[in-house]
GROMACS .gro file of C-alpha atoms in nm:
model
  291
    1MET     CA    1  -3.882   9.465  -0.292
    2GLN     CA    2  -3.806   9.821  -0.399
    3LEU     CA    3  -3.463   9.797  -0.238
    4LEU     CA    4  -3.397   9.469  -0.421
    5GLN     CA    5  -3.499   9.634  -0.748
    6LEU     CA    6  -3.251   9.915  -0.683
    7LEU     CA    7  -2.975   9.670  -0.593
    8ILE     CA    8  -3.019   9.475  -0.916
    9SER     CA    9  -3.013   9.797  -1.117
   10GLY     CA   10  -2.701   9.909  -0.930
   11VAL     CA   11  -2.526   9.576  -0.985
   12ALA     CA   12  -2.599   9.588  -1.359
   13GLN     CA   13  -2.465   9.943  -1.387
   14GLY     CA   14  -2.172   9.850  -1.165
   15CYS     CA   15  -2.080   9.566  -1.402
   16ILE     CA   16  -2.038   9.822  -1.680
   17TYR     CA   17  -1.816  10.035  -1.456
   18GLY     CA   18  -1.621   9.724  -1.358
   19LEU     CA   19  -1.555   9.621  -1.719
   20ILE     CA   20  -1.422   9.965  -1.806
   21ALA     CA   21  -1.218   9.965  -1.485
   22LEU     CA   22  -1.071   9.630  -1.594
   23GLY     CA   23  -0.919   9.813  -1.890
   24PHE     CA   24  -0.765  10.072  -1.657
   25VAL     CA   25  -0.615   9.799  -1.439
   26LEU     CA   26  -0.490   9.580  -1.725
   27ILE     CA   27  -0.300   9.867  -1.884
   28TYR     CA   28  -0.170   9.995  -1.551
   29LYS     CA   29  -0.041   9.653  -1.447
   30ALA     CA   30   0.137   9.602  -1.779
   31THR     CA   31   0.285   9.946  -1.840
   32GLU     CA   32   0.225  10.145  -1.518
   33THR     CA   33   0.029  10.385  -1.737
   34VAL     CA   34  -0.319  10.522  -1.670
   35SER     CA   35  -0.523  10.528  -1.991
   36PHE     CA   36  -0.804  10.782  -1.987
   37ALA     CA   37  -0.911  10.670  -2.335
   38GLN     CA   38  -1.099  10.363  -2.205
   39GLY     CA   39  -1.439  10.532  -2.209
   40ASP     CA   40  -1.395  10.644  -2.568
   41LEU     CA   41  -1.271  10.301  -2.675
   42MET     CA   42  -1.596  10.170  -2.528
   43MET     CA   43  -1.787  10.424  -2.737
   44VAL     CA   44  -1.604  10.325  -3.057
   45GLY     CA   45  -1.678   9.957  -2.984
   46ALA     CA   46  -2.049  10.035  -2.952
   47PHE     CA   47  -2.044  10.224  -3.283
   48GLY     CA   48  -1.857   9.931  -3.438
   49GLY     CA   49  -2.135   9.692  -3.336
   50LEU     CA   50  -2.397   9.937  -3.462
   51ALA     CA   51  -2.221   9.972  -3.799
   52ALA     CA   52  -2.191   9.595  -3.838
   53MET     CA   53  -2.564   9.545  -3.774
   54THR     CA   54  -2.714   9.840  -3.960
   55MET     CA   55  -2.466   9.918  -4.240
   56LEU     CA   56  -2.305   9.583  -4.316
   57GLY     CA   57  -2.622   9.386  -4.244
   58PHE     CA   58  -2.449   9.133  -4.015
   59PRO     CA   59  -2.675   8.936  -3.779
   60PHE     CA   60  -2.645   9.006  -3.408
   61TRP     CA   61  -2.448   8.689  -3.328
   62LEU     CA   62  -2.183   8.788  -3.586
   63SER     CA   63  -2.178   9.164  -3.527
   64VAL     CA   64  -2.087   9.137  -3.159
   65PRO     CA   65  -1.771   8.920  -3.197
   66ALA     CA   66  -1.672   9.120  -3.508
   67ALA     CA   67  -1.686   9.446  -3.311
   68ILE     CA   68  -1.494   9.295  -3.018
   69VAL     CA   69  -1.220   9.147  -3.238
   70GLY     CA   70  -1.200   9.469  -3.440
   71MET     CA   71  -1.152   9.674  -3.124
   72GLY     CA   72  -0.890   9.429  -3.001
   73LEU     CA   73  -0.690   9.475  -3.322
   74PHE     CA   74  -0.740   9.851  -3.297
   75GLY     CA   75  -0.599   9.847  -2.943
   76VAL     CA   76  -0.287   9.658  -3.059
   77VAL     CA   77  -0.231   9.908  -3.342
   78LEU     CA   78  -0.294  10.202  -3.109
   79GLU     CA   79  -0.029  10.079  -2.866
   80ARG     CA   80   0.224  10.016  -3.144
   81VAL     CA   81   0.177  10.343  -3.329
   82VAL     CA   82   0.085  10.596  -3.060
   83ILE     CA   83   0.171  10.467  -2.713
   84ARG     CA   84   0.494  10.269  -2.755
   85PRO     CA   85   0.705  10.556  -2.896
   86ILE     CA   86   0.640  10.766  -2.585
   87LEU     CA   87   0.695  10.494  -2.321
   88GLY     CA   88   0.977  10.591  -2.088
   89GLN     CA   89   0.872  10.956  -2.087
   90PRO     CA   90   0.726  11.117  -1.771
   91ALA     CA   91   0.394  10.964  -1.664
   92PHE     CA   92   0.220  11.300  -1.709
   93SER     CA   93   0.307  11.297  -2.081
   94ILE     CA   94   0.157  10.951  -2.131
   95VAL     CA   95  -0.159  11.042  -1.939
   96MET     CA   96  -0.206  11.354  -2.151
   97LEU     CA   97  -0.150  11.144  -2.462
   98THR     CA   98  -0.429  10.903  -2.365
   99ILE     CA   99  -0.660  11.197  -2.296
  100GLY     CA  100  -0.573  11.330  -2.643
  101VAL     CA  101  -0.647  10.989  -2.796
  102GLY     CA  102  -0.989  10.991  -2.632
  103TYR     CA  103  -1.075  11.338  -2.762
  104THR     CA  104  -0.949  11.243  -3.109
  105LEU     CA  105  -1.167  10.931  -3.122
  106ARG     CA  106  -1.470  11.130  -3.007
  107GLY     CA  107  -1.401  11.401  -3.263
  108LEU     CA  108  -1.360  11.153  -3.548
  109ILE     CA  109  -1.691  10.984  -3.461
  110THR     CA  110  -1.867  11.322  -3.439
  111MET     CA  111  -1.738  11.414  -3.786
  112LEU     CA  112  -1.921  11.122  -3.947
  113PRO     CA  113  -2.227  11.268  -4.126
  114ASN     CA  114  -2.567  11.153  -3.997
  115ILE     CA  115  -2.399  10.914  -3.754
  116GLY     CA  116  -2.177  11.090  -3.503
  117THR     CA  117  -2.420  11.367  -3.417
  118GLU     CA  118  -2.725  11.143  -3.368
  119THR     CA  119  -2.841  10.904  -3.095
  120HIS     CA  120  -2.888  10.549  -3.216
  121THR     CA  121  -3.059  10.237  -3.087
  122LEU     CA  122  -2.860   9.914  -3.098
  123PRO     CA  123  -3.097   9.648  -3.239
  124VAL     CA  124  -3.050   9.358  -2.998
  125PRO     CA  125  -3.285   9.056  -2.996
  126TYR     CA  126  -3.356   9.086  -2.623
  127ALA     CA  127  -3.470   9.451  -2.631
  128ASN     CA  128  -3.774   9.538  -2.416
  129GLU     CA  129  -3.790   9.186  -2.268
  130VAL     CA  130  -3.848   9.154  -1.893
  131LEU     CA  131  -3.839   8.879  -1.634
  132ARG     CA  132  -4.110   8.893  -1.369
  133LEU     CA  133  -4.055   8.724  -1.034
  134GLY     CA  134  -4.364   8.820  -0.841
  135ALA     CA  135  -4.346   9.193  -0.779
  136LEU     CA  136  -3.984   9.201  -0.895
  137VAL     CA  137  -3.930   9.307  -1.257
  138VAL     CA  138  -3.584   9.263  -1.410
  139SER     CA  139  -3.510   9.375  -1.765
  140ALA     CA  140  -3.336   9.140  -2.006
  141GLU     CA  141  -3.065   9.403  -2.059
  142GLN     CA  142  -2.972   9.389  -1.690
  143ILE     CA  143  -2.966   9.007  -1.689
  144VAL     CA  144  -2.742   9.002  -1.997
  145VAL     CA  145  -2.505   9.260  -1.847
  146ILE     CA  146  -2.464   9.065  -1.523
  147GLY     CA  147  -2.437   8.727  -1.699
  148VAL     CA  148  -2.183   8.837  -1.961
  149THR     CA  149  -1.973   9.013  -1.697
  150ALA     CA  150  -1.963   8.695  -1.487
  151VAL     CA  151  -1.863   8.480  -1.787
  152LEU     CA  152  -1.599   8.730  -1.900
  153CYS     CA  153  -1.447   8.751  -1.553
  154GLY     CA  154  -1.433   8.372  -1.537
  155GLY     CA  155  -1.262   8.360  -1.876
  156LEU     CA  156  -1.005   8.621  -1.779
  157PHE     CA  157  -0.936   8.440  -1.452
  158ALA     CA  158  -0.877   8.113  -1.637
  159MET     CA  159  -0.653   8.283  -1.891
  160PHE     CA  160  -0.432   8.452  -1.631
  161ARG     CA  161  -0.422   8.142  -1.411
  162TYR     CA  162  -0.372   7.857  -1.656
  163SER     CA  163  -0.253   7.983  -1.997
  164LYS     CA  164   0.109   8.057  -2.087
  165LEU     CA  165   0.003   8.395  -2.224
  166GLY     CA  166  -0.170   8.490  -1.900
  167ILE     CA  167   0.123   8.377  -1.687
  168ALA     CA  168   0.362   8.574  -1.909
  169MET     CA  169   0.141   8.884  -1.869
  170GLN     CA  170   0.150   8.842  -1.492
  171ALA     CA  171   0.528   8.809  -1.496
  172SER     CA  172   0.562   9.117  -1.713
  173SER     CA  173   0.335   9.319  -1.485
  174GLN     CA  174   0.542   9.221  -1.180
  175ASN     CA  175   0.882   9.309  -1.326
  176GLN     CA  176   0.925   9.392  -1.693
  177LEU     CA  177   1.305   9.386  -1.687
  178ALA     CA  178   1.322   9.046  -1.520
  179ALA     CA  179   1.056   8.911  -1.757
  180TYR     CA  180   1.257   9.039  -2.055
  181TYR     CA  181   1.573   8.866  -1.933
  182MET     CA  182   1.374   8.544  -1.893
  183GLY     CA  183   1.287   8.555  -2.263
  184ILE     CA  184   0.936   8.697  -2.239
  185PRO     CA  185   0.853   8.935  -2.531
  186VAL     CA  186   0.752   9.230  -2.313
  187LYS     CA  187   0.683   9.475  -2.596
  188ARG     CA  188   0.458   9.229  -2.775
  189LEU     CA  189   0.275   9.156  -2.451
  190ASN     CA  190   0.215   9.527  -2.393
  191GLY     CA  191   0.046   9.545  -2.732
  192LEU     CA  192  -0.168   9.241  -2.647
  193VAL     CA  193  -0.268   9.399  -2.315
  194TRP     CA  194  -0.384   9.716  -2.491
  195GLY     CA  195  -0.575   9.499  -2.738
  196LEU     CA  196  -0.735   9.304  -2.453
  197ALA     CA  197  -0.829   9.626  -2.272
  198ALA     CA  198  -0.986   9.766  -2.592
  199ALA     CA  199  -1.179   9.441  -2.649
  200VAL     CA  200  -1.313   9.448  -2.291
  201ALA     CA  201  -1.413   9.812  -2.343
  202ALA     CA  202  -1.601   9.708  -2.658
  203VAL     CA  203  -1.788   9.443  -2.457
  204ALA     CA  204  -1.886   9.712  -2.205
  205GLY     CA  205  -2.005   9.940  -2.486
  206LEU     CA  206  -2.216   9.669  -2.649
  207LEU     CA  207  -2.373   9.585  -2.313
  208LEU     CA  208  -2.441   9.949  -2.228
  209ALA     CA  209  -2.575  10.048  -2.571
  210PRO     CA  210  -2.923   9.886  -2.537
  211ILE     CA  211  -2.970  10.070  -2.205
  212THR     CA  212  -2.844  10.422  -2.282
  213PHE     CA  213  -2.834  10.417  -2.666
  214VAL     CA  214  -2.527  10.476  -2.884
  215HIS     CA  215  -2.393  10.831  -2.908
  216ALA     CA  216  -2.059  11.009  -2.929
  217ASN     CA  217  -2.058  11.118  -2.564
  218MET     CA  218  -2.133  10.780  -2.407
  219GLY     CA  219  -1.760  10.745  -2.334
  220PHE     CA  220  -1.788  10.996  -2.048
  221ILE     CA  221  -1.903  10.704  -1.835
  222GLY     CA  222  -1.534  10.621  -1.809
  223LEU     CA  223  -1.504  10.908  -1.559
  224LYS     CA  224  -1.715  10.699  -1.320
  225ALA     CA  225  -1.525  10.380  -1.397
  226PHE     CA  226  -1.202  10.543  -1.280
  227PRO     CA  227  -1.332  10.570  -0.920
  228ALA     CA  228  -1.424  10.201  -0.944
  229ALA     CA  229  -1.061  10.115  -1.022
  230VAL     CA  230  -0.941  10.331  -0.732
  231VAL     CA  231  -1.186  10.179  -0.483
  232GLY     CA  232  -1.101   9.822  -0.582
  233GLY     CA  233  -0.728   9.882  -0.595
  234PHE     CA  234  -0.553   9.993  -0.913
  235GLY     CA  235  -0.341   9.682  -0.939
  236SER     CA  236  -0.617   9.425  -0.884
  237LEU     CA  237  -0.836   9.275  -1.156
  238PRO     CA  238  -1.097   9.136  -0.911
  239GLY     CA  239  -1.084   9.472  -0.735
  240ALA     CA  240  -1.193   9.647  -1.056
  241ILE     CA  241  -1.514   9.444  -1.068
  242VAL     CA  242  -1.581   9.478  -0.694
  243GLY     CA  243  -1.513   9.852  -0.712
  244GLY     CA  244  -1.751   9.882  -1.007
  245LEU     CA  245  -2.025   9.701  -0.817
  246ILE     CA  246  -1.976   9.927  -0.514
  247ILE     CA  247  -1.992  10.243  -0.725
  248GLY     CA  248  -2.298  10.117  -0.916
  249ILE     CA  249  -2.491  10.025  -0.600
  250VAL     CA  250  -2.400  10.349  -0.423
  251GLU     CA  251  -2.507  10.547  -0.729
  252ALA     CA  252  -2.841  10.364  -0.756
  253LEU     CA  253  -2.925  10.404  -0.386
  254SER     CA  254  -2.816  10.769  -0.364
  255GLY     CA  255  -3.013  10.854  -0.679
  256PHE     CA  256  -3.331  10.719  -0.520
  257TYR     CA  257  -3.299  10.804  -0.152
  258LEU     CA  258  -3.096  11.128  -0.160
  259PRO     CA  259  -3.180  11.468  -0.314
  260GLU     CA  260  -3.124  11.534  -0.682
  261GLY     CA  261  -2.759  11.576  -0.776
  262PHE     CA  262  -2.616  11.334  -0.519
  263LYS     CA  263  -2.618  11.052  -0.774
  264ASP     CA  264  -2.339  11.210  -0.979
  265VAL     CA  265  -2.137  11.312  -0.674
  266ALA     CA  266  -2.166  10.987  -0.475
  267PRO     CA  267  -1.892  10.789  -0.662
  268TYR     CA  268  -1.632  11.056  -0.592
  269ILE     CA  269  -1.735  11.082  -0.225
  270VAL     CA  270  -1.676  10.705  -0.201
  271VAL     CA  271  -1.332  10.752  -0.357
  272LEU     CA  272  -1.241  11.027  -0.111
  273ILE     CA  273  -1.348  10.808   0.182
  274MET     CA  274  -1.150  10.515   0.045
  275LEU     CA  275  -0.837  10.725  -0.006
  276VAL     CA  276  -0.858  10.842   0.355
  277LEU     CA  277  -0.926  10.499   0.508
  278LYS     CA  278  -0.738  10.268   0.271
  279PRO     CA  279  -0.531  10.452   0.006
  280ASN     CA  280  -0.435  10.130  -0.178
  281GLY     CA  281  -0.798  10.031  -0.233
  282LEU     CA  282  -0.980   9.720  -0.114
  283PHE     CA  283  -0.754   9.472  -0.296
  284GLY     CA  284  -0.450   9.691  -0.358
  285GLU     CA  285  -0.106   9.570  -0.264
  286LYS     CA  286   0.116   9.760  -0.026
  287LEU     CA  287   0.438   9.850  -0.202
  288ARG     CA  288   0.756   9.919  -0.015
  289LYS     CA  289   1.091  10.046  -0.132
  290LYS     CA  290   1.423   9.956   0.026
  291VAL     CA  291   1.695  10.216  -0.003
   0.00000   0.00000   0.00000
């Protein structure tokens, strides 16, 4: 029963990692760019939900979609104003730019008086609720995280499989030049992908906030979501979720059964093992070049 309790906790935490890793993969597939700002976008989304509930007085059911839509629009603007002008430059320049965006967002939040420097509780209606199944106790926060992640993954799968927008995004991620010649608006799609990645990050932040509270440094969790994307395969959306679950379960088990300190190191040990055994990740595609 104790092992089952740990597994449920690890799966819930892994869902958060997987959602952030989804942002990594979405942006990488669309632009072949690694965005290290995903964790901080998650943090801004959590603060957006907090502001809507506590400052604007919105009810919970309205604050959550407002924060998600707001972050989606922010992602589109961010791509248009900051990212698009530097596309085509060396990959290192774009990576450093995304790191700079993350630090800028964190700094701007910290500068807000009485908000950025404090730790806040997100007032959700299911706080402190638990589900008891015999000796097994599962918190409502964990159930919501797992349930929302499953629904979101199903929605993304349906969008990419059946909608014209999703099919166009897939075509653009396969070959941008060919997609452009076929009449697909590649630049506009890149903006939509950044908006979608920011919206998914906001969902992760709103799910994580009731568990770890809302604070300016909560975006550092993105450093553990990056190994999830590597383990699953950087070009695979299902791989991002599976990689997140693996990292979350390994972290939960190592934190309980291994000495103190192994919990923070375990995700990166898993990444090293994966890079040695299967460099492309569990669901990564093998790419070949003909010369």
